[in-house]
């Protein structure tokens, strides 16, 4: 019977597809906190993480379900919710005297004008210092506020009531009419910036 120990795998997290060590090293050498954002099928999860030799520590953490306490009635995973979540954690970070952070999207692929950049726009608007490059990467104001959803809902309601009820059924069950998403967006944004 063999008495040797099992082989340890170097960079196990790389093999599992969880960590890009080359990118992590570059971020750690900057000596700034990481702003980690993860998009799930239900919400946006955000953490500001600081490096320590004994292990990373979460300085500030939250997810988009915190928007419910501020009166957000719509999806917690859409572009508007991503922007508001970025604005909220950015405001908390500024209040906690965080000066500058580095954006870390992990191994997720990101698209210009998508949820990651809507979140990043919220961070920039909150006043937190973060390098982001060109302003063209951010979604349009119409998409950030949800105006495209409201216009589609109005069009669909006038053309096909049955399809409208099917597409926006979750909102209607929660008594949140999709035509009012921009109004709700502005109310929540005002509460965050307070």
PDB file of C-alpha atoms in Angstrom:
ATOM      1  CA  UNK A   1       0.000   0.000   0.000  1.00  0.00           C
ATOM      2  CA  UNK A   2       1.350   3.420  -0.994  1.00  0.00           C
ATOM      3  CA  UNK A   3       2.037   5.942   1.773  1.00  0.00           C
ATOM      4  CA  UNK A   4       2.629   9.090  -0.210  1.00  0.00           C
ATOM      5  CA  UNK A   5       0.576  12.239   0.090  1.00  0.00           C
ATOM      6  CA  UNK A   6      -1.772  13.288  -2.731  1.00  0.00           C
ATOM      7  CA  UNK A   7      -0.307  15.534  -5.400  1.00  0.00           C
ATOM      8  CA  UNK A   8      -1.045  19.201  -4.751  1.00  0.00           C
ATOM      9  CA  UNK A   9      -2.063  21.177  -7.822  1.00  0.00           C
ATOM     10  CA  UNK A  10      -0.387  24.571  -8.200  1.00  0.00           C
ATOM     11  CA  UNK A  11      -2.772  27.381  -9.146  1.00  0.00           C
ATOM     12  CA  UNK A  12      -5.834  25.256  -8.455  1.00  0.00           C
ATOM     13  CA  UNK A  13      -8.123  28.275  -8.852  1.00  0.00           C
ATOM     14  CA  UNK A  14      -6.659  28.917 -12.305  1.00  0.00           C
ATOM     15  CA  UNK A  15      -7.457  25.367 -13.325  1.00  0.00           C
ATOM     16  CA  UNK A  16     -11.031  25.765 -12.034  1.00  0.00           C
ATOM     17  CA  UNK A  17     -11.399  28.972 -14.070  1.00  0.00           C
ATOM     18  CA  UNK A  18     -11.909  31.144 -10.973  1.00  0.00           C
ATOM     19  CA  UNK A  19      -8.746  33.278 -10.881  1.00  0.00           C
ATOM     20  CA  UNK A  20      -6.589  34.935 -13.512  1.00  0.00           C
ATOM     21  CA  UNK A  21      -3.307  35.182 -11.581  1.00  0.00           C
ATOM     22  CA  UNK A  22      -1.611  37.397 -14.183  1.00  0.00           C
ATOM     23  CA  UNK A  23      -4.375  40.019 -13.882  1.00  0.00           C
ATOM     24  CA  UNK A  24      -4.532  39.613 -10.080  1.00  0.00           C
ATOM     25  CA  UNK A  25      -0.794  40.311  -9.765  1.00  0.00           C
ATOM     26  CA  UNK A  26      -1.130  43.497 -11.831  1.00  0.00           C
ATOM     27  CA  UNK A  27      -3.992  44.689  -9.636  1.00  0.00           C
ATOM     28  CA  UNK A  28      -2.132  43.866  -6.408  1.00  0.00           C
ATOM     29  CA  UNK A  29       0.979  45.727  -7.582  1.00  0.00           C
ATOM     30  CA  UNK A  30      -1.138  48.876  -7.980  1.00  0.00           C
ATOM     31  CA  UNK A  31      -1.667  48.754  -4.165  1.00  0.00           C
ATOM     32  CA  UNK A  32      -5.273  49.927  -4.526  1.00  0.00           C
ATOM     33  CA  UNK A  33      -8.463  48.286  -3.356  1.00  0.00           C
ATOM     34  CA  UNK A  34     -10.278  46.097  -5.877  1.00  0.00           C
ATOM     35  CA  UNK A  35     -13.865  46.884  -6.820  1.00  0.00           C
ATOM     36  CA  UNK A  36     -15.248  43.429  -7.576  1.00  0.00           C
ATOM     37  CA  UNK A  37     -18.571  43.120  -9.396  1.00  0.00           C
ATOM     38  CA  UNK A  38     -20.337  39.861 -10.211  1.00  0.00           C
ATOM     39  CA  UNK A  39     -23.557  39.641 -12.207  1.00  0.00           C
ATOM     40  CA  UNK A  40     -25.795  36.700 -11.378  1.00  0.00           C
ATOM     41  CA  UNK A  41     -29.146  35.655 -12.810  1.00  0.00           C
ATOM     42  CA  UNK A  42     -30.943  37.437  -9.967  1.00  0.00           C
ATOM     43  CA  UNK A  43     -28.872  40.408  -8.813  1.00  0.00           C
ATOM     44  CA  UNK A  44     -25.648  42.410  -8.944  1.00  0.00           C
ATOM     45  CA  UNK A  45     -23.118  41.567  -6.199  1.00  0.00           C
ATOM     46  CA  UNK A  46     -20.419  44.124  -5.342  1.00  0.00           C
ATOM     47  CA  UNK A  47     -17.468  44.198  -2.932  1.00  0.00           C
ATOM     48  CA  UNK A  48     -14.537  46.500  -2.306  1.00  0.00           C
ATOM     49  CA  UNK A  49     -11.701  44.169  -1.348  1.00  0.00           C
ATOM     50  CA  UNK A  50      -8.362  45.070   0.231  1.00  0.00           C
ATOM     51  CA  UNK A  51      -5.278  42.861   0.027  1.00  0.00           C
ATOM     52  CA  UNK A  52      -3.499  41.712   3.178  1.00  0.00           C
ATOM     53  CA  UNK A  53      -0.682  39.116   3.334  1.00  0.00           C
ATOM     54  CA  UNK A  54      -2.826  36.770   5.427  1.00  0.00           C
ATOM     55  CA  UNK A  55      -5.699  37.043   2.936  1.00  0.00           C
ATOM     56  CA  UNK A  56      -8.053  39.446   1.205  1.00  0.00           C
ATOM     57  CA  UNK A  57     -10.583  41.345   3.330  1.00  0.00           C
ATOM     58  CA  UNK A  58     -13.907  42.821   2.270  1.00  0.00           C
ATOM     59  CA  UNK A  59     -14.031  46.506   3.214  1.00  0.00           C
ATOM     60  CA  UNK A  60     -17.531  47.173   1.854  1.00  0.00           C
ATOM     61  CA  UNK A  61     -19.936  44.641   0.401  1.00  0.00           C
ATOM     62  CA  UNK A  62     -23.507  44.728  -0.841  1.00  0.00           C
ATOM     63  CA  UNK A  63     -25.807  43.594  -3.602  1.00  0.00           C
ATOM     64  CA  UNK A  64     -28.617  45.130  -5.610  1.00  0.00           C
ATOM     65  CA  UNK A  65     -31.281  43.861  -3.179  1.00  0.00           C
ATOM     66  CA  UNK A  66     -30.349  46.906  -1.043  1.00  0.00           C
ATOM     67  CA  UNK A  67     -32.219  48.967  -3.660  1.00  0.00           C
ATOM     68  CA  UNK A  68     -35.516  47.485  -2.414  1.00  0.00           C
ATOM     69  CA  UNK A  69     -35.076  49.415   0.867  1.00  0.00           C
ATOM     70  CA  UNK A  70     -34.794  52.618  -1.169  1.00  0.00           C
ATOM     71  CA  UNK A  71     -38.016  51.945  -3.077  1.00  0.00           C
ATOM     72  CA  UNK A  72     -36.787  50.240  -6.274  1.00  0.00           C
ATOM     73  CA  UNK A  73     -39.694  48.146  -7.606  1.00  0.00           C
ATOM     74  CA  UNK A  74     -38.187  46.628 -10.734  1.00  0.00           C
ATOM     75  CA  UNK A  75     -35.632  43.959 -11.637  1.00  0.00           C
ATOM     76  CA  UNK A  76     -32.459  43.770  -9.557  1.00  0.00           C
ATOM     77  CA  UNK A  77     -30.371  42.635 -12.516  1.00  0.00           C
ATOM     78  CA  UNK A  78     -31.115  45.113 -15.313  1.00  0.00           C
ATOM     79  CA  UNK A  79     -28.972  48.020 -16.514  1.00  0.00           C
ATOM     80  CA  UNK A  80     -30.798  50.557 -14.332  1.00  0.00           C
ATOM     81  CA  UNK A  81     -30.305  48.419 -11.207  1.00  0.00           C
ATOM     82  CA  UNK A  82     -26.608  47.972 -12.055  1.00  0.00           C
ATOM     83  CA  UNK A  83     -26.194  51.761 -12.338  1.00  0.00           C
ATOM     84  CA  UNK A  84     -28.033  52.420  -9.059  1.00  0.00           C
ATOM     85  CA  UNK A  85     -26.013  49.718  -7.271  1.00  0.00           C
ATOM     86  CA  UNK A  86     -22.793  51.334  -8.509  1.00  0.00           C
ATOM     87  CA  UNK A  87     -24.016  54.723  -7.346  1.00  0.00           C
ATOM     88  CA  UNK A  88     -24.934  53.334  -3.906  1.00  0.00           C
ATOM     89  CA  UNK A  89     -21.671  51.489  -3.219  1.00  0.00           C
ATOM     90  CA  UNK A  90     -19.684  54.418  -4.623  1.00  0.00           C
ATOM     91  CA  UNK A  91     -21.431  56.754  -2.201  1.00  0.00           C
ATOM     92  CA  UNK A  92     -20.727  54.357   0.695  1.00  0.00           C
ATOM     93  CA  UNK A  93     -17.067  54.105  -0.356  1.00  0.00           C
ATOM     94  CA  UNK A  94     -16.684  57.893  -0.530  1.00  0.00           C
ATOM     95  CA  UNK A  95     -18.274  58.188   2.931  1.00  0.00           C
ATOM     96  CA  UNK A  96     -15.851  55.497   4.212  1.00  0.00           C
ATOM     97  CA  UNK A  97     -12.899  57.558   2.884  1.00  0.00           C
ATOM     98  CA  UNK A  98     -11.953  55.123   0.096  1.00  0.00           C
ATOM     99  CA  UNK A  99      -9.891  57.201  -2.310  1.00  0.00           C
ATOM    100  CA  UNK A 100      -9.303  55.159  -5.426  1.00  0.00           C
ATOM    101  CA  UNK A 101     -10.207  51.647  -6.549  1.00  0.00           C
ATOM    102  CA  UNK A 102      -9.405  49.339  -9.460  1.00  0.00           C
ATOM    103  CA  UNK A 103     -12.271  47.735 -11.382  1.00  0.00           C
ATOM    104  CA  UNK A 104     -12.187  43.917 -11.303  1.00  0.00           C
ATOM    105  CA  UNK A 105     -14.723  42.043 -13.437  1.00  0.00           C
ATOM    106  CA  UNK A 106     -13.070  38.667 -12.875  1.00  0.00           C
ATOM    107  CA  UNK A 107     -13.244  36.165 -15.712  1.00  0.00           C
ATOM    108  CA  UNK A 108     -16.590  37.468 -16.990  1.00  0.00           C
ATOM    109  CA  UNK A 109     -16.619  38.874 -20.504  1.00  0.00           C
ATOM    110  CA  UNK A 110     -17.902  42.434 -20.612  1.00  0.00           C
ATOM    111  CA  UNK A 111     -19.551  44.351 -23.456  1.00  0.00           C
ATOM    112  CA  UNK A 112     -19.488  48.089 -24.154  1.00  0.00           C
ATOM    113  CA  UNK A 113     -22.784  49.593 -23.071  1.00  0.00           C
ATOM    114  CA  UNK A 114     -23.641  46.559 -20.922  1.00  0.00           C
ATOM    115  CA  UNK A 115     -24.384  46.084 -17.228  1.00  0.00           C
ATOM    116  CA  UNK A 116     -20.730  46.189 -16.136  1.00  0.00           C
ATOM    117  CA  UNK A 117     -20.303  49.606 -17.714  1.00  0.00           C
ATOM    118  CA  UNK A 118     -23.647  50.820 -16.346  1.00  0.00           C
ATOM    119  CA  UNK A 119     -22.329  49.843 -12.909  1.00  0.00           C
ATOM    120  CA  UNK A 120     -19.045  51.633 -13.645  1.00  0.00           C
ATOM    121  CA  UNK A 121     -20.965  54.775 -14.684  1.00  0.00           C
ATOM    122  CA  UNK A 122     -22.704  54.707 -11.287  1.00  0.00           C
ATOM    123  CA  UNK A 123     -19.305  54.529  -9.574  1.00  0.00           C
ATOM    124  CA  UNK A 124     -18.004  57.474 -11.616  1.00  0.00           C
ATOM    125  CA  UNK A 125     -21.144  59.544 -10.887  1.00  0.00           C
ATOM    126  CA  UNK A 126     -20.799  58.861  -7.140  1.00  0.00           C
ATOM    127  CA  UNK A 127     -17.434  60.647  -7.076  1.00  0.00           C
ATOM    128  CA  UNK A 128     -15.195  57.650  -6.375  1.00  0.00           C
ATOM    129  CA  UNK A 129     -11.891  57.762  -8.293  1.00  0.00           C
ATOM    130  CA  UNK A 130     -11.564  54.921 -10.807  1.00  0.00           C
ATOM    131  CA  UNK A 131      -9.779  54.695 -14.142  1.00  0.00           C
ATOM    132  CA  UNK A 132     -12.267  53.977 -16.891  1.00  0.00           C
ATOM    133  CA  UNK A 133     -11.008  55.380 -20.187  1.00  0.00           C
ATOM    134  CA  UNK A 134     -13.352  56.749 -22.833  1.00  0.00           C
ATOM    135  CA  UNK A 135     -16.917  57.894 -22.081  1.00  0.00           C
ATOM    136  CA  UNK A 136     -18.157  55.950 -25.139  1.00  0.00           C
ATOM    137  CA  UNK A 137     -18.074  52.693 -23.171  1.00  0.00           C
ATOM    138  CA  UNK A 138     -21.027  53.728 -20.992  1.00  0.00           C
ATOM    139  CA  UNK A 139     -24.659  53.006 -21.931  1.00  0.00           C
ATOM    140  CA  UNK A 140     -26.777  55.931 -23.123  1.00  0.00           C
ATOM    141  CA  UNK A 141     -28.790  57.945 -20.603  1.00  0.00           C
ATOM    142  CA  UNK A 142     -31.969  56.449 -22.088  1.00  0.00           C
ATOM    143  CA  UNK A 143     -30.794  52.917 -21.267  1.00  0.00           C
ATOM    144  CA  UNK A 144     -29.492  53.879 -17.805  1.00  0.00           C
ATOM    145  CA  UNK A 145     -32.826  55.369 -16.756  1.00  0.00           C
ATOM    146  CA  UNK A 146     -34.887  52.553 -18.295  1.00  0.00           C
ATOM    147  CA  UNK A 147     -36.598  54.828 -20.836  1.00  0.00           C
ATOM    148  CA  UNK A 148     -36.169  52.145 -23.515  1.00  0.00           C
ATOM    149  CA  UNK A 149     -38.168  49.706 -21.347  1.00  0.00           C
ATOM    150  CA  UNK A 150     -40.903  52.293 -20.753  1.00  0.00           C
ATOM    151  CA  UNK A 151     -41.241  53.122 -24.463  1.00  0.00           C
ATOM    152  CA  UNK A 152     -41.346  49.423 -25.394  1.00  0.00           C
ATOM    153  CA  UNK A 153     -43.991  48.789 -22.714  1.00  0.00           C
ATOM    154  CA  UNK A 154     -46.171  51.661 -23.992  1.00  0.00           C
ATOM    155  CA  UNK A 155     -45.862  50.424 -27.569  1.00  0.00           C
ATOM    156  CA  UNK A 156     -46.622  46.822 -26.615  1.00  0.00           C
ATOM    157  CA  UNK A 157     -49.579  47.799 -24.420  1.00  0.00           C
ATOM    158  CA  UNK A 158     -51.243  49.670 -27.289  1.00  0.00           C
ATOM    159  CA  UNK A 159     -50.541  46.937 -29.877  1.00  0.00           C
ATOM    160  CA  UNK A 160     -50.959  43.625 -28.025  1.00  0.00           C
ATOM    161  CA  UNK A 161     -52.314  43.589 -24.463  1.00  0.00           C
ATOM    162  CA  UNK A 162     -51.878  39.811 -24.101  1.00  0.00           C
ATOM    163  CA  UNK A 163     -48.178  39.929 -24.980  1.00  0.00           C
ATOM    164  CA  UNK A 164     -47.746  42.958 -22.701  1.00  0.00           C
ATOM    165  CA  UNK A 165     -49.182  40.967 -19.782  1.00  0.00           C
ATOM    166  CA  UNK A 166     -46.907  38.029 -20.612  1.00  0.00           C
ATOM    167  CA  UNK A 167     -43.665  40.024 -21.020  1.00  0.00           C
ATOM    168  CA  UNK A 168     -44.163  42.316 -18.011  1.00  0.00           C
ATOM    169  CA  UNK A 169     -46.100  39.859 -15.824  1.00  0.00           C
ATOM    170  CA  UNK A 170     -43.612  39.946 -12.926  1.00  0.00           C
ATOM    171  CA  UNK A 171     -43.728  43.745 -12.748  1.00  0.00           C
ATOM    172  CA  UNK A 172     -47.529  43.795 -12.939  1.00  0.00           C
ATOM    173  CA  UNK A 173     -47.818  41.209 -10.120  1.00  0.00           C
ATOM    174  CA  UNK A 174     -45.669  43.468  -7.940  1.00  0.00           C
ATOM    175  CA  UNK A 175     -47.890  46.441  -8.899  1.00  0.00           C
ATOM    176  CA  UNK A 176     -44.951  48.099 -10.677  1.00  0.00           C
ATOM    177  CA  UNK A 177     -45.960  49.400 -14.086  1.00  0.00           C
ATOM    178  CA  UNK A 178     -43.071  49.333 -16.583  1.00  0.00           C
ATOM    179  CA  UNK A 179     -44.144  52.702 -18.024  1.00  0.00           C
ATOM    180  CA  UNK A 180     -43.118  54.332 -14.705  1.00  0.00           C
ATOM    181  CA  UNK A 181     -39.589  52.885 -14.497  1.00  0.00           C
ATOM    182  CA  UNK A 182     -37.861  56.212 -15.256  1.00  0.00           C
ATOM    183  CA  UNK A 183     -39.859  57.976 -12.531  1.00  0.00           C
ATOM    184  CA  UNK A 184     -38.913  55.285  -9.987  1.00  0.00           C
ATOM    185  CA  UNK A 185     -35.277  55.456 -11.186  1.00  0.00           C
ATOM    186  CA  UNK A 186     -35.104  59.207 -10.514  1.00  0.00           C
ATOM    187  CA  UNK A 187     -36.703  58.802  -7.053  1.00  0.00           C
ATOM    188  CA  UNK A 188     -34.191  56.134  -5.989  1.00  0.00           C
ATOM    189  CA  UNK A 189     -31.257  58.092  -7.438  1.00  0.00           C
ATOM    190  CA  UNK A 190     -32.355  61.154  -5.480  1.00  0.00           C
ATOM    191  CA  UNK A 191     -32.502  59.096  -2.245  1.00  0.00           C
ATOM    192  CA  UNK A 192     -29.003  57.703  -2.849  1.00  0.00           C
ATOM    193  CA  UNK A 193     -27.452  61.099  -3.558  1.00  0.00           C
ATOM    194  CA  UNK A 194     -29.630  62.577  -0.772  1.00  0.00           C
TER     195      UNK A 194
END
